[in-house]
mmCIF file of C-alpha atoms in Angstrom:
data_model
loop_
_atom_site.group_PDB
_atom_site.id
_atom_site.type_symbol
_atom_site.label_atom_id
_atom_site.label_comp_id
_atom_site.label_asym_id
_atom_site.label_seq_id
_atom_site.Cartn_x
_atom_site.Cartn_y
_atom_site.Cartn_z
ATOM 1 C CA ALA A 1 45.778 244.726 -52.531
ATOM 2 C CA ARG A 2 44.909 241.753 -54.766
ATOM 3 C CA ALA A 3 48.592 240.917 -55.220
ATOM 4 C CA VAL A 4 49.001 240.873 -51.428
ATOM 5 C CA GLN A 5 46.031 238.521 -51.081
ATOM 6 C CA VAL A 6 47.561 236.186 -53.685
ATOM 7 C CA VAL A 7 50.839 236.072 -51.745
ATOM 8 C CA GLN A 8 48.954 235.250 -48.535
ATOM 9 C CA ARG A 9 46.943 232.508 -50.238
ATOM 10 C CA TYR A 10 50.008 230.793 -51.713
ATOM 11 C CA SER A 11 52.475 231.632 -48.942
ATOM 12 C CA THR A 12 53.151 227.999 -48.037
ATOM 13 C CA SER A 13 54.379 227.393 -51.594
ATOM 14 C CA LEU A 14 56.993 230.168 -51.538
ATOM 15 C CA LYS A 15 60.652 229.183 -51.585
ATOM 16 C CA PRO A 16 62.760 230.678 -48.759
ATOM 17 C CA GLU A 17 64.234 233.442 -50.924
ATOM 18 C CA GLU A 18 60.797 234.251 -52.375
ATOM 19 C CA PHE A 19 59.331 234.356 -48.875
ATOM 20 C CA GLY A 20 61.924 236.872 -47.712
ATOM 21 C CA VAL A 21 61.384 239.199 -50.672
ATOM 22 C CA SER A 22 57.603 238.915 -50.267
ATOM 23 C CA PHE A 23 57.695 239.688 -46.544
ATOM 24 C CA GLN A 24 59.890 242.748 -47.064
ATOM 25 C CA SER A 25 57.769 244.035 -49.946
ATOM 26 C CA ILE A 26 54.472 243.592 -48.109
ATOM 27 C CA ALA A 27 55.868 245.195 -44.961
ATOM 28 C CA ARG A 28 56.715 248.193 -47.138
ATOM 29 C CA LEU A 29 53.150 248.272 -48.478
ATOM 30 C CA MET A 30 51.799 248.929 -44.975
ATOM 31 C CA ALA A 31 52.938 252.500 -45.606
ATOM 32 C CA ALA A 32 51.124 252.774 -48.969
ATOM 33 C CA PRO A 33 48.879 255.795 -49.606
ATOM 34 C CA ASP A 34 45.890 253.511 -50.208
ATOM 35 C CA LEU A 35 44.478 252.344 -46.852
ATOM 36 C CA VAL A 36 42.888 249.212 -48.310
ATOM 37 C CA THR A 37 46.319 248.078 -49.474
ATOM 38 C CA CYS A 38 47.754 248.948 -46.050
ATOM 39 C CA PHE A 39 45.243 246.859 -44.122
ATOM 40 C CA CYS A 40 45.489 243.914 -46.536
ATOM 41 C CA SER A 41 49.256 244.077 -46.025
ATOM 42 C CA ALA A 42 48.876 244.118 -42.227
ATOM 43 C CA ARG A 43 46.695 240.984 -42.402
ATOM 44 C CA CYS A 44 49.256 239.295 -44.631
ATOM 45 C CA ILE A 45 52.197 240.209 -42.370
ATOM 46 C CA ASN A 46 50.240 238.778 -39.427
ATOM 47 C CA HIS A 47 49.873 235.529 -41.372
ATOM 48 C CA LEU A 48 53.464 235.380 -42.659
ATOM 49 C CA ALA A 49 55.017 236.236 -39.283
ATOM 50 C CA LEU A 50 53.475 233.188 -37.605
ATOM 51 C CA LEU A 51 53.623 230.790 -40.532
ATOM 52 C CA HIS A 52 56.997 229.295 -39.618
ATOM 53 C CA VAL A 53 56.944 229.689 -35.826
ATOM 54 C CA LYS A 54 57.099 226.052 -34.808
ATOM 55 C CA GLY A 55 59.526 223.667 -33.175
ATOM 56 C CA THR A 56 62.986 224.658 -32.000
ATOM 57 C CA GLU A 57 64.707 224.990 -35.366
ATOM 58 C CA GLU A 58 64.892 228.428 -36.974
ATOM 59 C CA SER A 59 63.902 228.240 -40.623
ATOM 60 C CA ALA A 60 65.178 230.550 -43.361
ATOM 61 C CA GLN A 61 61.677 232.028 -43.560
ATOM 62 C CA LEU A 62 61.616 232.869 -39.838
ATOM 63 C CA THR A 63 65.051 234.448 -40.195
ATOM 64 C CA SER A 64 63.636 236.654 -42.960
ATOM 65 C CA VAL A 65 60.732 237.660 -40.719
ATOM 66 C CA ARG A 66 63.124 238.675 -37.957
ATOM 67 C CA GLU A 67 65.390 240.596 -40.320
ATOM 68 C CA HIS A 68 62.555 242.864 -41.423
ATOM 69 C CA SER A 69 60.326 242.962 -38.318
ATOM 70 C CA VAL A 70 61.561 246.270 -36.908
ATOM 71 C CA PHE A 71 60.740 247.926 -40.229
ATOM 72 C CA ALA A 72 57.349 246.174 -40.290
ATOM 73 C CA LEU A 73 56.563 247.244 -36.718
ATOM 74 C CA GLY A 74 57.410 250.856 -37.532
ATOM 75 C CA ASN A 75 54.969 250.821 -40.434
ATOM 76 C CA ALA A 76 52.327 249.048 -38.355
ATOM 77 C CA PHE A 77 52.449 251.673 -35.595
ATOM 78 C CA ALA A 78 52.394 254.488 -38.156
ATOM 79 C CA LEU A 79 49.348 252.856 -39.757
ATOM 80 C CA ALA A 80 47.654 252.628 -36.347
ATOM 81 C CA HIS A 81 47.824 256.415 -36.089
ATOM 82 C CA ARG A 82 46.143 256.692 -39.502
ATOM 83 C CA SER A 83 43.431 254.199 -38.607
ATOM 84 C CA GLU A 84 39.980 255.506 -37.757
ATOM 85 C CA SER A 85 37.892 252.319 -37.513
ATOM 86 C CA GLU A 86 37.839 249.709 -34.755
ATOM 87 C CA GLU A 87 38.268 246.809 -37.198
ATOM 88 C CA CYS A 88 41.316 248.380 -38.854
ATOM 89 C CA LEU A 89 42.972 249.036 -35.501
ATOM 90 C CA ARG A 90 42.235 245.446 -34.457
ATOM 91 C CA VAL A 91 43.939 244.132 -37.622
ATOM 92 C CA ILE A 92 47.019 246.270 -36.941
ATOM 93 C CA LEU A 93 47.299 245.162 -33.314
ATOM 94 C CA MET A 94 46.999 241.513 -34.355
ATOM 95 C CA CYS A 95 49.872 242.166 -36.771
ATOM 96 C CA VAL A 96 51.952 243.731 -33.988
ATOM 97 C CA SER A 97 51.174 240.805 -31.678
ATOM 98 C CA ALA A 98 52.259 238.302 -34.348
ATOM 99 C CA LEU A 99 55.537 240.152 -34.950
ATOM 100 C CA VAL A 100 56.281 240.205 -31.213
ATOM 101 C CA GLU A 101 55.488 236.495 -30.899
ATOM 102 C CA SER A 102 57.686 235.508 -33.835
ATOM 103 C CA ASN A 103 60.667 237.592 -32.649
ATOM 104 C CA GLY A 104 60.734 237.324 -28.872
ATOM 105 C CA LEU A 105 64.072 238.454 -27.452
ATOM 106 C CA TYR A 106 65.236 239.580 -30.890
ATOM 107 C CA LEU A 107 63.109 242.706 -30.322
ATOM 108 C CA GLU A 108 64.666 243.567 -26.948
ATOM 109 C CA PRO A 109 66.914 246.298 -28.456
ATOM 110 C CA VAL A 110 63.774 248.124 -29.642
ATOM 111 C CA LEU A 111 61.566 247.369 -26.616
ATOM 112 C CA GLN A 112 61.618 251.031 -25.548
ATOM 113 C CA ALA A 113 60.423 252.150 -28.996
ATOM 114 C CA ILE A 114 57.591 249.581 -28.923
ATOM 115 C CA ALA A 115 56.634 250.542 -25.371
ATOM 116 C CA GLU A 116 56.411 254.225 -26.309
ATOM 117 C CA GLN A 117 53.657 253.373 -28.809
ATOM 118 C CA LEU A 118 51.410 251.631 -26.283
ATOM 119 C CA PRO A 119 49.927 254.627 -24.400
ATOM 120 C CA GLY A 120 48.627 256.131 -27.654
ATOM 121 C CA LEU A 121 47.009 252.819 -28.600
ATOM 122 C CA TRP A 122 45.424 252.605 -25.142
ATOM 123 C CA GLU A 123 43.889 256.036 -25.741
ATOM 124 C CA LYS A 124 42.518 254.948 -29.128
ATOM 125 C CA ALA A 125 40.979 251.805 -27.618
ATOM 126 C CA LYS A 126 38.367 253.753 -25.596
ATOM 127 C CA ASP A 127 35.662 251.193 -24.625
ATOM 128 C CA SER A 128 36.256 248.706 -27.437
ATOM 129 C CA VAL A 129 36.371 245.094 -26.197
ATOM 130 C CA PRO A 130 38.094 243.770 -29.382
ATOM 131 C CA ILE A 131 40.830 246.421 -29.139
ATOM 132 C CA HIS A 132 41.399 245.754 -25.445
ATOM 133 C CA SER A 133 41.611 242.051 -26.260
ATOM 134 C CA CYS A 134 44.283 242.767 -28.885
ATOM 135 C CA LEU A 135 46.236 244.969 -26.464
ATOM 136 C CA LEU A 136 46.107 242.108 -23.950
ATOM 137 C CA SER A 137 47.626 239.842 -26.602
ATOM 138 C CA VAL A 138 50.414 242.317 -27.445
ATOM 139 C CA LEU A 139 51.328 242.774 -23.776
ATOM 140 C CA ASN A 140 51.121 239.047 -23.080
ATOM 141 C CA HIS A 141 53.610 238.293 -25.842
ATOM 142 C CA LEU A 142 55.924 241.144 -24.867
ATOM 143 C CA ILE A 143 56.034 240.051 -21.218
ATOM 144 C CA MET A 144 56.258 236.322 -21.953
ATOM 145 C CA LYS A 145 59.142 236.862 -24.382
ATOM 146 C CA MET A 146 61.099 239.562 -22.525
ATOM 147 C CA GLY A 147 60.077 239.245 -18.881
ATOM 148 C CA ALA A 148 61.094 241.788 -16.252
ATOM 149 C CA SER A 149 62.516 244.303 -18.730
ATOM 150 C CA THR A 150 58.996 244.653 -20.154
ATOM 151 C CA VAL A 151 56.928 244.840 -16.968
ATOM 152 C CA GLU A 152 59.357 247.325 -15.407
ATOM 153 C CA ASN A 153 59.287 249.644 -18.426
ATOM 154 C CA SER A 154 57.520 252.889 -17.480
ATOM 155 C CA HIS A 155 55.704 253.170 -20.834
ATOM 156 C CA VAL A 156 54.468 249.577 -20.582
ATOM 157 C CA GLN A 157 53.203 250.232 -17.050
ATOM 158 C CA THR A 158 51.280 253.272 -18.307
ATOM 159 C CA VAL A 159 49.110 250.789 -20.208
ATOM 160 C CA LEU A 160 49.574 247.546 -18.271
ATOM 161 C CA PHE A 161 47.967 248.479 -14.957
ATOM 162 C CA PRO A 162 45.050 250.518 -16.375
ATOM 163 C CA LEU A 163 44.360 247.640 -18.759
ATOM 164 C CA LEU A 164 44.455 245.065 -15.956
ATOM 165 C CA ASP A 165 42.155 247.265 -13.893
ATOM 166 C CA TYR A 166 39.756 247.655 -16.819
ATOM 167 C CA CYS A 167 39.630 243.960 -17.701
ATOM 168 C CA THR A 168 39.191 242.671 -14.162
ATOM 169 C CA ASP A 169 36.529 245.149 -12.991
ATOM 170 C CA ILE A 170 33.709 242.660 -12.433
ATOM 171 C CA SER A 171 31.397 245.403 -11.175
ATOM 172 C CA VAL A 172 30.911 246.426 -14.826
ATOM 173 C CA VAL A 173 28.119 244.582 -16.655
ATOM 174 C CA ASN A 174 29.407 241.836 -19.000
ATOM 175 C CA ARG A 175 33.062 242.471 -18.108
ATOM 176 C CA ALA A 176 33.417 239.001 -16.595
ATOM 177 C CA GLU A 177 32.074 237.412 -19.789
ATOM 178 C CA THR A 178 34.256 239.404 -22.175
ATOM 179 C CA LEU A 179 37.698 240.220 -20.767
ATOM 180 C CA LEU A 180 38.143 238.749 -17.270
ATOM 181 C CA GLU A 181 39.804 235.496 -18.351
ATOM 182 C CA ASP A 182 42.277 237.251 -20.663
ATOM 183 C CA GLY A 183 42.902 239.889 -18.000
ATOM 184 C CA LEU A 184 43.731 237.242 -15.406
ATOM 185 C CA ARG A 185 46.117 235.535 -17.849
ATOM 186 C CA LEU A 186 47.957 238.817 -18.366
ATOM 187 C CA TRP A 187 47.975 239.394 -14.595
ATOM 188 C CA LEU A 188 49.484 235.936 -14.059
ATOM 189 C CA VAL A 189 52.214 236.502 -16.664
ATOM 190 C CA THR A 190 52.943 239.889 -15.082
ATOM 191 C CA VAL A 191 53.361 238.449 -11.571
ATOM 192 C CA VAL A 192 55.498 235.535 -12.784
ATOM 193 C CA SER A 193 57.789 237.963 -14.640
ATOM 194 C CA SER A 194 58.067 240.526 -11.827
ATOM 195 C CA ARG A 195 60.750 241.279 -9.275
ATOM 196 C CA VAL A 196 59.449 242.307 -5.877
ATOM 197 C CA ALA A 197 61.859 245.220 -5.490
ATOM 198 C CA ALA A 198 60.559 246.904 -8.633
ATOM 199 C CA MET A 199 56.968 245.711 -8.835
ATOM 200 C CA GLY A 200 55.927 244.962 -5.247
ATOM 201 C CA PRO A 201 53.930 248.171 -4.582
ATOM 202 C CA SER A 202 52.078 248.068 -7.911
ATOM 203 C CA LEU A 203 51.116 244.408 -7.480
ATOM 204 C CA THR A 204 50.101 244.995 -3.841
ATOM 205 C CA ASN A 205 47.731 247.743 -4.982
ATOM 206 C CA MET A 206 45.973 245.186 -7.211
ATOM 207 C CA LEU A 207 45.211 242.760 -4.370
ATOM 208 C CA PRO A 208 41.783 244.196 -3.402
ATOM 209 C CA ARG A 209 40.642 243.530 -6.966
ATOM 210 C CA LEU A 210 41.889 239.948 -6.740
ATOM 211 C CA GLU A 211 40.010 239.467 -3.462
ATOM 212 C CA ALA A 212 36.780 240.672 -5.121
ATOM 213 C CA ILE A 213 37.241 238.194 -7.968
ATOM 214 C CA LEU A 214 37.963 235.333 -5.584
ATOM 215 C CA ARG A 215 34.884 236.140 -3.494
ATOM 216 C CA SER A 216 32.728 236.187 -6.637
ATOM 217 C CA GLY A 217 33.817 232.659 -7.566
ATOM 218 C CA LEU A 218 34.544 233.752 -11.154
ATOM 219 C CA GLU A 219 37.390 232.012 -13.007
ATOM 220 C CA PRO A 220 38.482 230.153 -9.852
ATOM 221 C CA HIS A 221 41.376 228.215 -11.384
ATOM 222 C CA LEU A 222 43.022 231.267 -12.918
ATOM 223 C CA SER A 223 42.346 233.571 -9.971
ATOM 224 C CA LEU A 224 43.855 231.003 -7.586
ATOM 225 C CA LYS A 225 46.973 230.828 -9.755
ATOM 226 C CA VAL A 226 47.282 234.610 -9.652
ATOM 227 C CA LEU A 227 46.932 234.457 -5.854
ATOM 228 C CA GLN A 228 49.507 231.657 -5.620
ATOM 229 C CA TYR A 229 52.187 233.582 -7.495
ATOM 230 C CA ASN A 230 51.390 236.812 -5.655
ATOM 231 C CA ALA A 231 51.947 234.927 -2.395
ATOM 232 C CA ILE A 232 55.253 233.531 -3.667
ATOM 233 C CA LEU A 233 56.425 236.986 -4.703
ATOM 234 C CA LEU A 234 54.969 239.162 -1.933
ATOM 235 C CA GLY A 235 54.733 236.758 0.997
ATOM 236 C CA PRO A 236 52.107 234.720 2.919
ATOM 237 C CA GLN A 237 50.391 237.872 4.224
ATOM 238 C CA VAL A 238 48.657 237.981 0.834
ATOM 239 C CA VAL A 239 46.783 234.746 1.587
ATOM 240 C CA GLU A 240 46.054 235.059 5.306
ATOM 241 C CA PRO A 241 43.098 237.512 5.055
ATOM 242 C CA LEU A 242 41.453 235.230 2.498
ATOM 243 C CA ALA A 243 41.385 232.036 4.576
ATOM 244 C CA SER A 244 37.589 231.734 4.739
ATOM 245 C CA VAL A 245 37.148 232.595 1.056
ATOM 246 C CA LEU A 246 39.735 230.009 0.033
ATOM 247 C CA ARG A 247 38.129 227.351 2.238
ATOM 248 C CA ASP A 248 34.739 227.913 0.581
ATOM 249 C CA MET A 249 36.302 227.913 -2.893
ATOM 250 C CA LEU A 250 38.107 224.637 -2.273
ATOM 251 C CA VAL A 251 34.910 223.037 -0.978
ATOM 252 C CA ASN A 252 33.055 224.138 -4.104
ATOM 253 C CA LEU A 253 35.818 222.995 -6.451
ATOM 254 C CA THR A 254 36.216 219.573 -4.856
ATOM 255 C CA SER A 255 32.473 218.926 -4.610
ATOM 256 C CA CYS A 256 31.868 219.301 -8.369
#
């Protein structure tokens, strides 16, 4: 575990070939018998995966990350099943999110395998706000990077719509303060990435929840964006019943 922490601390000083060997070795350590070593390794992989994600040029280090990410993801999901604490599961999901972000379309061949892991993680989340927040991040990156193939995946939908429902239920105390904004961002990405033929009914079923959020005046800028893209995808009938609500919202927004 200490060796892993040293690598993370001095990661910016590693030469490209050293970086690749380090990433592969630490990804392997996520399957170590000692759980402390596993979780230190997951934190380090999270750090290393995002360290060279910048600009449009692909560095040798980022290439190394992508070469070994499927292996790292397999160990991360296996570790999630061994995890018993909320903090450990949060660390693992942050690692998964970082690997998805750094790979994007390079992970499309294994999207089905990733998606199959999500329902089990949803079950482990229970009522944990930090874990739901991490799941939101994983799904956001998956959908942003791979679009319709992600949102139309049946395993993804097993988690996506219950998670959206959970995060946007403003009738629950403190939900608006903890997860509503992130939930609306995921909802927006979902609508933008959807095709009406495949996703129309599921998105239509979410509209009463959107109306409740709009009427509450919570997160007006984001909720209006979600409404806008729903109207583009599903048609103007989405907006027509909300005419009076939208008028009042616009008056409030322009009078500030």
